[in-house]
Coordinates of C-alpha atoms and ligand atoms in Angstrom, one line a residue:
X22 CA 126.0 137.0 36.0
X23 CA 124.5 136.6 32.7
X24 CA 120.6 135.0 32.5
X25 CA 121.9 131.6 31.7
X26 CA 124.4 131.8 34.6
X27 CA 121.7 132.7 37.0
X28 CA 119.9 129.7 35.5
X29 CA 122.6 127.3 35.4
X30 CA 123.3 128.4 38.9
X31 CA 119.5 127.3 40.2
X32 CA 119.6 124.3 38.1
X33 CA 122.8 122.6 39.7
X34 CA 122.7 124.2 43.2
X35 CA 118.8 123.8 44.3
X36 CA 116.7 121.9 42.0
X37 CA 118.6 119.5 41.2
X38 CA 119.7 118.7 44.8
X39 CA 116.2 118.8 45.6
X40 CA 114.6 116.5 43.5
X41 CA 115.9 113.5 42.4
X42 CA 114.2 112.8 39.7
X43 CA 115.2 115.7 37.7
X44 CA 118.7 115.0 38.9
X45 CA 118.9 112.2 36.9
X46 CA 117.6 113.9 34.0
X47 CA 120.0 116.7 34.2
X48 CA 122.7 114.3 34.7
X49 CA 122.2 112.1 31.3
X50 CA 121.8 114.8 29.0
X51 CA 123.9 117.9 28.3
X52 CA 122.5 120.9 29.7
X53 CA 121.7 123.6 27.2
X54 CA 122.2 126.3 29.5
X55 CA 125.9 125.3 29.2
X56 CA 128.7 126.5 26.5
X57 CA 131.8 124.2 27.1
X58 CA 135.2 125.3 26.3
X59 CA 136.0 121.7 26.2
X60 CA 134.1 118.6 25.9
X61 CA 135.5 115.5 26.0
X62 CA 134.5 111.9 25.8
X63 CA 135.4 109.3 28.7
X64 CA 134.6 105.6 28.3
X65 CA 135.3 103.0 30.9
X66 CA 135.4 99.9 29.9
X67 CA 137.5 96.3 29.5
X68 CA 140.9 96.2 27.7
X69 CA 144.2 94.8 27.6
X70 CA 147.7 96.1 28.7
X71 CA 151.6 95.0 28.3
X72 CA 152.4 95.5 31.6
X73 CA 154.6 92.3 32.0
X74 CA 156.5 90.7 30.1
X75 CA 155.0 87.5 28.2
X76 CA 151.1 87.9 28.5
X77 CA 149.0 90.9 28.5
X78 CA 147.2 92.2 31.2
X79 CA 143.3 91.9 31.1
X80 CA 143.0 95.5 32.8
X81 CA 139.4 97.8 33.1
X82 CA 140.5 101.4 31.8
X83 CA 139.5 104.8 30.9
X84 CA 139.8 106.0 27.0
X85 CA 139.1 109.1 26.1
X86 CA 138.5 111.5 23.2
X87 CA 138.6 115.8 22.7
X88 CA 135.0 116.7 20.8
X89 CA 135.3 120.2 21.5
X90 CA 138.2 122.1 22.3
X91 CA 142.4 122.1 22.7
X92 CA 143.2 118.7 21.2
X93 CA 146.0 119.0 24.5
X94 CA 142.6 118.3 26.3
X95 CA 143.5 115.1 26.2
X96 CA 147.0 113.2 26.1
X97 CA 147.7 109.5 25.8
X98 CA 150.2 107.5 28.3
X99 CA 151.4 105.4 25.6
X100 CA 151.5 101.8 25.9
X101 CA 149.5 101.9 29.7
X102 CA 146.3 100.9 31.2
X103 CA 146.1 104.5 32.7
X104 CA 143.1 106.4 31.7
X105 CA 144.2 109.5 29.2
X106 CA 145.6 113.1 30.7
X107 CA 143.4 115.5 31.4
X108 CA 144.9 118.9 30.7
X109 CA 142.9 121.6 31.5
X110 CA 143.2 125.4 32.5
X111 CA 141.8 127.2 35.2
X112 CA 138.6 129.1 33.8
X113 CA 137.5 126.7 31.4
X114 CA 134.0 125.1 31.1
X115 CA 134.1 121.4 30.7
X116 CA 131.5 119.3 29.4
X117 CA 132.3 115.4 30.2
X118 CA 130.4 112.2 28.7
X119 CA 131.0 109.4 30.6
X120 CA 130.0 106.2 29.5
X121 CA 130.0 103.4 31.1
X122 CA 130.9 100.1 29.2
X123 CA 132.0 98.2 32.1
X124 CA 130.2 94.9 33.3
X125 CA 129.2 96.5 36.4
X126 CA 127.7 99.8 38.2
X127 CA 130.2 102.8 38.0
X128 CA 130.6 106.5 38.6
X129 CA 133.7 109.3 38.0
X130 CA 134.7 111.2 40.7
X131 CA 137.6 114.8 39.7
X132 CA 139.6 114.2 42.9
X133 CA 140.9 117.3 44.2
X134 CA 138.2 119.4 42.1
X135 CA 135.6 121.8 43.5
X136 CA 132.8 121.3 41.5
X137 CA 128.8 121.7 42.3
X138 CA 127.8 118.4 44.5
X139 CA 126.1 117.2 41.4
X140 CA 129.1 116.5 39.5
X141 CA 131.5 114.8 42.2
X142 CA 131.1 111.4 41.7
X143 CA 128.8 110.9 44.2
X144 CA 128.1 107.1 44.9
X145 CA 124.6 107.7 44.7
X146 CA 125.1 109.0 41.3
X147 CA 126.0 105.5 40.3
X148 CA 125.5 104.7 36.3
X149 CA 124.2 101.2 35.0
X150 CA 126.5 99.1 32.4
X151 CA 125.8 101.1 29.1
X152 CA 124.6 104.6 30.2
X153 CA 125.9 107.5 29.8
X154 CA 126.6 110.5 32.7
X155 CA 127.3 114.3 31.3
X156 CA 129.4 115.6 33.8
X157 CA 129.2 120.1 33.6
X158 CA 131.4 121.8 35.4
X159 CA 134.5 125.1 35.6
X160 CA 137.1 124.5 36.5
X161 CA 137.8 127.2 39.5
X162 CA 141.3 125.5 41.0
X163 CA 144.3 126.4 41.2
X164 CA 146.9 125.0 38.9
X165 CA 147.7 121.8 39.8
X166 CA 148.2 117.8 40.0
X167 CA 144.9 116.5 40.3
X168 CA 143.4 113.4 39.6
X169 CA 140.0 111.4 38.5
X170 CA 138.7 107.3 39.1
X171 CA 135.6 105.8 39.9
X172 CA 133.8 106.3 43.2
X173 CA 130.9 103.0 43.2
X174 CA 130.4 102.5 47.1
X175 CA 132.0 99.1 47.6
X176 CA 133.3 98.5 44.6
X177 CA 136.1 102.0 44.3
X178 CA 139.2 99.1 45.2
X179 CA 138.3 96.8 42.9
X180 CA 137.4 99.3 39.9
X181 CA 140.8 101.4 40.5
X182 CA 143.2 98.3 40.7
X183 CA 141.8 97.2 37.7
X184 CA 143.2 100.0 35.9
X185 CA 140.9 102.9 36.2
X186 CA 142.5 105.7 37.1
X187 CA 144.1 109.2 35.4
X188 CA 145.8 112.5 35.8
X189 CA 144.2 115.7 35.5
X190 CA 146.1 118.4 35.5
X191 CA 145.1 122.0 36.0
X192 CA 147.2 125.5 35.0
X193 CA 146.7 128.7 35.3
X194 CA 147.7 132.0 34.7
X195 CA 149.9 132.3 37.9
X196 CA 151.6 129.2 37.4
X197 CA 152.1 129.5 33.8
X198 CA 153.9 133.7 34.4
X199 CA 156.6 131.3 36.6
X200 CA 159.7 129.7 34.3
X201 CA 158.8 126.2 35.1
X202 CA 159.7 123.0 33.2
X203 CA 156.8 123.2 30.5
X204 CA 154.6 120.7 29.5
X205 CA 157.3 119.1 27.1
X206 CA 159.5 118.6 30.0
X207 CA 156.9 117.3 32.8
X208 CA 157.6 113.9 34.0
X209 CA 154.2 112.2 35.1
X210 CA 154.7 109.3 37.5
X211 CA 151.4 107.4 38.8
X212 CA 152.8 104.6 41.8
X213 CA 150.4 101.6 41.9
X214 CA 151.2 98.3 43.6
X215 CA 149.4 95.0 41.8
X216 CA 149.3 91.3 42.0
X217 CA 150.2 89.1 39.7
X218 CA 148.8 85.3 38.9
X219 CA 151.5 83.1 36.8
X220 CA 149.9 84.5 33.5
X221 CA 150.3 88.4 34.1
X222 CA 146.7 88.7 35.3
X223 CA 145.5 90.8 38.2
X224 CA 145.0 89.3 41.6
X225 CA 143.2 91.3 44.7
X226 CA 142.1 90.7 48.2
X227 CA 143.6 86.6 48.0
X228 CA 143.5 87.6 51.7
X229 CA 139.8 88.7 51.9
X230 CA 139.3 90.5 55.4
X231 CA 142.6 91.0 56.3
X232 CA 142.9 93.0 53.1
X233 CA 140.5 94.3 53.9
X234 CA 141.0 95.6 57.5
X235 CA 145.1 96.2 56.2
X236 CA 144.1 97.7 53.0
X237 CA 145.8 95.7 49.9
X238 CA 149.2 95.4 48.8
X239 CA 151.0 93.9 45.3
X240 CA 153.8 93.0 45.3
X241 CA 155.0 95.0 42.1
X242 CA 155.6 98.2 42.1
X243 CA 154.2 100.2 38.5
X244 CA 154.8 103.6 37.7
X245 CA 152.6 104.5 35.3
X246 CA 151.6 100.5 34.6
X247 CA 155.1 99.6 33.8
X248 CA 157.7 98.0 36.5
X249 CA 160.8 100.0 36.8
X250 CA 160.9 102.3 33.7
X251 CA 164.2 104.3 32.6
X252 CA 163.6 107.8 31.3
X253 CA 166.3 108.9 28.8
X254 CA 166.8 112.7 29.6
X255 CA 168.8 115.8 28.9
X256 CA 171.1 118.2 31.2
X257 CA 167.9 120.0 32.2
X258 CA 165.7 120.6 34.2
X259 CA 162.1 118.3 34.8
X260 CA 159.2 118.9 36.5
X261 CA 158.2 115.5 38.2
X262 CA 154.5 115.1 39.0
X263 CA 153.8 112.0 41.3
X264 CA 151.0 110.8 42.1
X265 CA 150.2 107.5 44.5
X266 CA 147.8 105.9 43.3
X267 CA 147.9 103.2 45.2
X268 CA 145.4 101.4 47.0
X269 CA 147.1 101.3 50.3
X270 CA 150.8 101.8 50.3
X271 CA 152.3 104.7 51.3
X272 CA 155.8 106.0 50.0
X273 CA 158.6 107.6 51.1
X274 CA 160.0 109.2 48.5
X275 CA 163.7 109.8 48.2
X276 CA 166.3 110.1 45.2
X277 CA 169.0 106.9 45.2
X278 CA 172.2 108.9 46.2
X279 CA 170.7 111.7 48.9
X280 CA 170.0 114.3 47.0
X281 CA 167.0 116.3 48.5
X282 CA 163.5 116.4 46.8
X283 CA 163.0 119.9 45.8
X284 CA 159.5 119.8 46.0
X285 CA 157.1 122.7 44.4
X286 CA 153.5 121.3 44.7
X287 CA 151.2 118.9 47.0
X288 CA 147.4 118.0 46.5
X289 CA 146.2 121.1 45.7
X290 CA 148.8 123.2 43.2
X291 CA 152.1 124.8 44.1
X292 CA 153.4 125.9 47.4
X293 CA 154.3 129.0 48.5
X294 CA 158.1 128.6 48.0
X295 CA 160.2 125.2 46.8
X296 CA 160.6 123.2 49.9
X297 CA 163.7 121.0 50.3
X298 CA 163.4 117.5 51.8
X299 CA 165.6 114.5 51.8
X300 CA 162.2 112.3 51.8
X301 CA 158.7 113.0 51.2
X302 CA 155.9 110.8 52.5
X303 CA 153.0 110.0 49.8
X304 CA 150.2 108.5 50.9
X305 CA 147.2 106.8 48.6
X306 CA 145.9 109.4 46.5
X307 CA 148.2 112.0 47.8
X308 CA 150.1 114.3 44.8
X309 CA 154.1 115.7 44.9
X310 CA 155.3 118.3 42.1
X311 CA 159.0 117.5 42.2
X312 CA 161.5 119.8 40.4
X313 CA 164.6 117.6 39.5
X314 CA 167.8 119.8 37.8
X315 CA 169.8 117.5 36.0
X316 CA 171.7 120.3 33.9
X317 CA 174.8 119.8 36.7
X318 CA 175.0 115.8 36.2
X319 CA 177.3 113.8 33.8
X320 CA 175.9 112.1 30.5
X321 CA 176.2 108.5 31.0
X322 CA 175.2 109.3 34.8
X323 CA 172.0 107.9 36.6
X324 CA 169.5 108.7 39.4
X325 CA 166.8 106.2 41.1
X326 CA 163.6 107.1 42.6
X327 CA 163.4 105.2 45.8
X328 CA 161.2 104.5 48.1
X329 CA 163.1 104.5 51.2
X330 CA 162.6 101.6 54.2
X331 CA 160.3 102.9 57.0
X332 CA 159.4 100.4 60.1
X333 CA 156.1 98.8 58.5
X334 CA 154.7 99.4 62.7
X335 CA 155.0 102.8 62.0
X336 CA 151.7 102.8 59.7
X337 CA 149.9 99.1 60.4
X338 CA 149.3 96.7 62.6
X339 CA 151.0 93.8 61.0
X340 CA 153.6 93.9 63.0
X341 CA 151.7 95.1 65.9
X342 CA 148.7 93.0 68.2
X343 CA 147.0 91.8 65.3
X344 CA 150.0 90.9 62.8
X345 CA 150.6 87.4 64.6
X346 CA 147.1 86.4 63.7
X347 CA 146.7 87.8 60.5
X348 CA 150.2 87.0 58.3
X349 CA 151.6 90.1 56.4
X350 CA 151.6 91.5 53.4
X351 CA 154.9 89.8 50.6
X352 CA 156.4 93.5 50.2
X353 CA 155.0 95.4 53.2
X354 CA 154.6 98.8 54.0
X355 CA 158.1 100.5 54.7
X356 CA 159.8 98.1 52.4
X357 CA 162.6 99.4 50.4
X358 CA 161.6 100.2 46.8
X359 CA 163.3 101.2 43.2
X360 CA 160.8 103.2 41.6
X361 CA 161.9 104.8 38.6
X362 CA 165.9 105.1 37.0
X363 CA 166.3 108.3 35.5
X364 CA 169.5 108.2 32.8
X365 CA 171.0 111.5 31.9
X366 CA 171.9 110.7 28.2
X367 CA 172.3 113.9 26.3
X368 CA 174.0 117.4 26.6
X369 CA 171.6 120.4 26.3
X370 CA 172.4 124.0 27.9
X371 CA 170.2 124.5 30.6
X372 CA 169.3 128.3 31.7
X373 CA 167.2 127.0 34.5
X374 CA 165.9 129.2 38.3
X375 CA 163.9 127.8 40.7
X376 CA 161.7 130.6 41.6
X377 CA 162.3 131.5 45.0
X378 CA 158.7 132.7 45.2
X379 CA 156.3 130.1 43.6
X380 CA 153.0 131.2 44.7
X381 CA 150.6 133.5 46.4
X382 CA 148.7 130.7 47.5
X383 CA 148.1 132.5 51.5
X384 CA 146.1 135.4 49.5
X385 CA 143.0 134.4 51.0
X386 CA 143.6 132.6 53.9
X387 CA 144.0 133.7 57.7
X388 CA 143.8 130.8 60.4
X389 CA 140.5 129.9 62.1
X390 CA 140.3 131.1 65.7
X391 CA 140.9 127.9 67.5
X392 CA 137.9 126.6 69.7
X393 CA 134.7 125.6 67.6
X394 CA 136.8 122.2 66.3
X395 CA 134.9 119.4 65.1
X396 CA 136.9 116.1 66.5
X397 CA 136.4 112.3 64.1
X398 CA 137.5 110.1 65.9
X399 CA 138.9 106.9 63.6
X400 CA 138.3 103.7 65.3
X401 CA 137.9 99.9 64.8
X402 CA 134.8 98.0 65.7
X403 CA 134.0 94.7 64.8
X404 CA 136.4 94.2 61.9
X405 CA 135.1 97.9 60.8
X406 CA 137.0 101.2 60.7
X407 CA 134.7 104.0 61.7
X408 CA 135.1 107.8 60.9
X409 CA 133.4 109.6 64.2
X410 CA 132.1 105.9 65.9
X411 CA 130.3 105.8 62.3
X412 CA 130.2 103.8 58.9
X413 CA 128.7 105.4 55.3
X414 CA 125.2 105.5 55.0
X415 CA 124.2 106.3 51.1
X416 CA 122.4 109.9 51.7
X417 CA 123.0 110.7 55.6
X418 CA 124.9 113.3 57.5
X419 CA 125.4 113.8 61.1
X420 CA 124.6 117.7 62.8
X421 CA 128.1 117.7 63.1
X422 CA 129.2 116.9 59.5
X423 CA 127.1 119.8 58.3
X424 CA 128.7 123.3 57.6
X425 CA 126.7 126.3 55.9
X426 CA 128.2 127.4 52.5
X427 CA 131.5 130.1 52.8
X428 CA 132.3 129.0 56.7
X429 CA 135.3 128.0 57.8
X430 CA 135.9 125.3 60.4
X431 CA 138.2 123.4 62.1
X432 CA 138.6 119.3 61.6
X433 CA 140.2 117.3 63.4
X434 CA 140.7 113.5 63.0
X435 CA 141.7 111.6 66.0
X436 CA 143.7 108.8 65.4
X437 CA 143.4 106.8 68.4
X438 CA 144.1 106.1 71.2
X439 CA 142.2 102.8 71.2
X440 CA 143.3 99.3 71.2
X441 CA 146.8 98.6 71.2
X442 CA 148.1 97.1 68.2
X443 CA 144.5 98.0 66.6
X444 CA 145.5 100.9 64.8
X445 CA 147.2 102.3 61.3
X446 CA 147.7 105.0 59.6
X447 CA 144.9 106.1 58.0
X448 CA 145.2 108.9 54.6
X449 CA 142.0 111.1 55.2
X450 CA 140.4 112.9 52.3
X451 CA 137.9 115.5 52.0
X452 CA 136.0 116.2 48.7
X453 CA 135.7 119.1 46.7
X454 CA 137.7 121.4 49.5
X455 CA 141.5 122.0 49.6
X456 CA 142.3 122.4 53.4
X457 CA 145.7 123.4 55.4
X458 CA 147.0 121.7 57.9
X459 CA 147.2 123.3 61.2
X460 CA 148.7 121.2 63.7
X461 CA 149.9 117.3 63.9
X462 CA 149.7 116.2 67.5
X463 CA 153.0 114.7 67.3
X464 CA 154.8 117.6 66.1
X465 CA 156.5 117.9 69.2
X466 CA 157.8 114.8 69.5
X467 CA 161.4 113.7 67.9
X468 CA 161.4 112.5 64.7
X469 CA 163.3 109.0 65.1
X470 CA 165.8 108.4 62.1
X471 CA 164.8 106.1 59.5
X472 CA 161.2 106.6 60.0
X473 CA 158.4 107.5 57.7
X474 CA 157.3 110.4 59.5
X475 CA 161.0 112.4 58.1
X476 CA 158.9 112.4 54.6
X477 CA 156.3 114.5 56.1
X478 CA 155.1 117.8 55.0
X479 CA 152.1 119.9 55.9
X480 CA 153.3 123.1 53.8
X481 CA 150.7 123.1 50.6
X482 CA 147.0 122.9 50.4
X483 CA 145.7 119.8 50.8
X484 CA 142.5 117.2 50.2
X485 CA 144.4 114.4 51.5
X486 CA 146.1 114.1 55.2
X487 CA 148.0 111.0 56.8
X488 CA 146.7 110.3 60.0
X489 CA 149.9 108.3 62.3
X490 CA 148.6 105.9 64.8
X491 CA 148.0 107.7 68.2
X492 CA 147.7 111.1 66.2
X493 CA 145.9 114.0 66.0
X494 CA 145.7 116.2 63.5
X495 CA 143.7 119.5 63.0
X496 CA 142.9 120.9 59.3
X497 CA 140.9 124.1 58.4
X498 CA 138.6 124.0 55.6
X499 CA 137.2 126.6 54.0
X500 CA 133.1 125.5 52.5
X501 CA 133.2 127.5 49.5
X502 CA 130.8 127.6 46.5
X503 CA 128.8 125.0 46.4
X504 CA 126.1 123.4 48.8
X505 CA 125.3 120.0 48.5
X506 CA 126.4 116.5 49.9
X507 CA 130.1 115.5 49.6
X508 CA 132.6 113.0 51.4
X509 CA 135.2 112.5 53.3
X510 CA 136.8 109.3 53.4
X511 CA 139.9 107.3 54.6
X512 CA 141.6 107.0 51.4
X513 CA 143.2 103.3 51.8
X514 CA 140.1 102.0 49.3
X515 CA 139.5 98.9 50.9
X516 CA 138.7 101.0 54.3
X517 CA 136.7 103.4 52.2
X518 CA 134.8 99.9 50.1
X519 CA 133.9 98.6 53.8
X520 CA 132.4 101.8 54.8
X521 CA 135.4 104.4 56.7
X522 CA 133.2 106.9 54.3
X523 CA 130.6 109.2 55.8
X524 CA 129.3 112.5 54.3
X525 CA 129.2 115.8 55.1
X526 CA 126.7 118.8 53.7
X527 CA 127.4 122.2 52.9
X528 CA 124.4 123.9 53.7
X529 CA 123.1 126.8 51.5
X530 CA 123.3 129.9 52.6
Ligands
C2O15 CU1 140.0 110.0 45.4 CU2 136.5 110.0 47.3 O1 138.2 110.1 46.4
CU16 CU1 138.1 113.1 46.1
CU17 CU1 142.0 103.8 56.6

């Protein structure tokens, strides 16, 4: 460590933890102990988007430019209301200056990233209309689908339907020595739900506190802000990176006519080896690195990404205690759903291998001891989910959600058993750590046919973990790096807006 590291070091990790005030001066203004390798410029603000036939789409988004750096950096999804691409490698130093041009109260948050406290999006690093945040940071994960979008307590559901929302993807050196589909051939595939009034605009929450307590759900499926897109591809191989980036709905994925998912990544870069799965279960916010080999099919010859029909009781109460009272949602959890049509249209020789071996991704990891477990219980209480009998409060932490800096401990959410007909499935997501899972409660039990639970898999390192109804399930986390406050959150954003948030604190050491 160089002078300026040591320096940098002091300046994100204590001072500015410990006094506010200077936090928000190092947070405006770019740090001149700091030499980016990229720099980039990210703008949220009000737009308009095709996303329907007939009338455009008011939309909020995210636009972006490369001031320093790769000019890869950055890459457009043309013709969406996504925010840009965010390509970066493992390594780098990034310098981001986000302004906020939106008419409200905003903040970015790098899900997935592990970056000083300082930098994560912190609600109570909110930003006024107009002002500018410099976001610092290096970029010390592993390569991988990750993803950014704002993080204003409250207001997260409403700012991410609107539109804000992007892919940041991560490589490394490890990933890049494996022959897989390069950049060129990468298939990026964001799954949102919306609402639409008559004239292509935007609808959310018409159900106020049964949205709420449900978590919201459109009736029209986008992948990447367009309804049922065909991709024209070769006889080759693809790498498909998913990401739901829904509000509430949870998929199970599936190709159209059976063939497996041969999936390579999750949440938090690739697995160990490529795990083959008829269905994989995505929940909000969740990521899947799919490889998909056409180089065997037929020019002329098609193949749908499904969603595939799930009992909508498996995951929510609509159809449970509550459902009578409450109505349901037009396309509900579980309902059958064409995604994306992929059309093989042109003959290219394909020399494609999947690796056998992807990753070393175990290197560092041996599993906790079990007893010292932390238990969360997630409950309802007065039209309130609660993460450990608690709700968010701005700047406070529990003795229990505190962890000193480069332990390891054992989480585990509790997912009832509480009132019948009172409970859902619930995506739980920590920031700034990748966990494994350890154990799901249920494990034991039989997997009934036809239901969502066939899609799930616990293989990959994680930030995000679906919680069943009656479930238990146990992840070890590792507090590297960086001390500071950071959150965990149900991940269905209208549960995290009404407060299933809470922080915990890595504790210096
Ligand atoms: Cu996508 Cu607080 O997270
Ligand atoms: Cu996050
Ligand atoms: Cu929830």
């Amino acid at each position: 460590m160089n002078r300026r590291d040591v320096l940098r070091v002091i300046g994100a990790a204590s001072l500015v933890e410990a006094i506010p005030g200077l936090l928000g001066a190092a947070r405006r203004h770019a740090s001149p102990f700091f030499e980016p390798d990229v720099e980039l410029a990210l703008t949220a603000g009000p737009g308009e988007a095709q996303v329907l036939p007939g009338a455009r789409t008011r939309v909020w988004r995210f636009t972006g430019a490369v001031l320093k750096g790769p000019a890869e950096s950055l890459q457009i999804i043309a013709d969406s209301y996504l925010g840009p691409v965010i390509r970066l490698r493992r390594g780098q130093k990034v310098r981001i200056r986000f302004r906020n041009n939106l008419p409200e109260s905003s903040i970015v948050h790098w899900h997935g990233l592990d970056v000083p406290s300082a930098m994560d999006g912190h609600p109570h690093s909110l930003i006024d209309p107009g002002t500018e945040f410099v976001y610092e940071f290096e970029v010390i994960n592993r390569a991988g689908t990750y993803w950014y979008h704002p993080h204003p307590h409250e207001r997260t559901g409403p700012q991410v339907y609107r539109g804000l929302a992007g892919l940041l993807l991560i490589s490394d050196d490890e990933e890049a020595a494996l022959a897989l589909p390069r950049a060129s051939e990468e298939l990026l595939c964001v799954l949102q739900d919306r609402h639409f009034d008559g004239d292509n605009q935007l609808l959310y929450m018409g159900n106020g506190m049964m949205d709420g307590m449900m978590g919201f759900l459109g009736d029209r499926i986008l992948v990447n802000g367009k309804e049922r897109p065909t991709l024209s591809l070769a006889t080759r191989a693809y790498r498909l990176r998913i990401l739901n980036g829904s509000n509430a709905r949870i998929y199970k994925l599936a190709w159209d006519d059976g063939t497996p998912l041969t999936v390579v990544g999750g949440d938090g870069g690739l697995l160990e080896r490529p795990v083959e799965q008829r269905y994989l279960a995505l929940a909000p916010a969740q990521r899947a690195d799919v490889i998909v080999d056409l180089s065997k099919r037929a020019v002329g010859s098609t193949l749908q990404l499904v969603s595939a029909p799930y009992p909508a009781a498996e995951v929510s109460m609509t159809e449970m205690g509550m459902g009578g009272m409450m109505g349901g949602a037009a396309v509900p959890n579980g309902a059958p759903l064409q995604l994306l049509t992929i059309r093989v249209e042109r003959n290219e020789t394909s020399t494609f291998r999947l690796p056998a071996r992807l990753s070393t991704f175990d290197a560092n990891w041996t599993r906790s001891a079990p007893g010292a477990t932390r238990k969360i219980a997630i409950s309802a209480r007065q039209m309130m989910w609660l993460l450990g009998g608690r709700t968010f409060e701005m700047m406070e932490t529990a003795p229990d959600e505190e962890a000193p800096v480069g332990s390891t401990q054992v989480w585990e959410f509790v997912n009832g058993p509480g009132m019948i007909g009172m409970q859902m499935a619930h995506p739980i997501h920590m920031h700034g750590k990748q966990f494994r899972v350890l154990e799901r409660s249920s494990a034991s039990t039989p997997v009934v046919a036809g239901s969502l639970r066939e899609g799930l898999l616990d293989a990959g390192w994680q930030d995000t973990v679906l919680v069943m109804p009656g479930e238990s399930v146990k992840v070890q986390v590792h507090f590297s790096n960086f001390p500071g406050l950071y959150l965990y959150h149900c991940h269905i954003l209208e549960h995290e807006d009404m407060g299933m948030m809470r922080n915990f604190r890595v504790l210096p050491a």
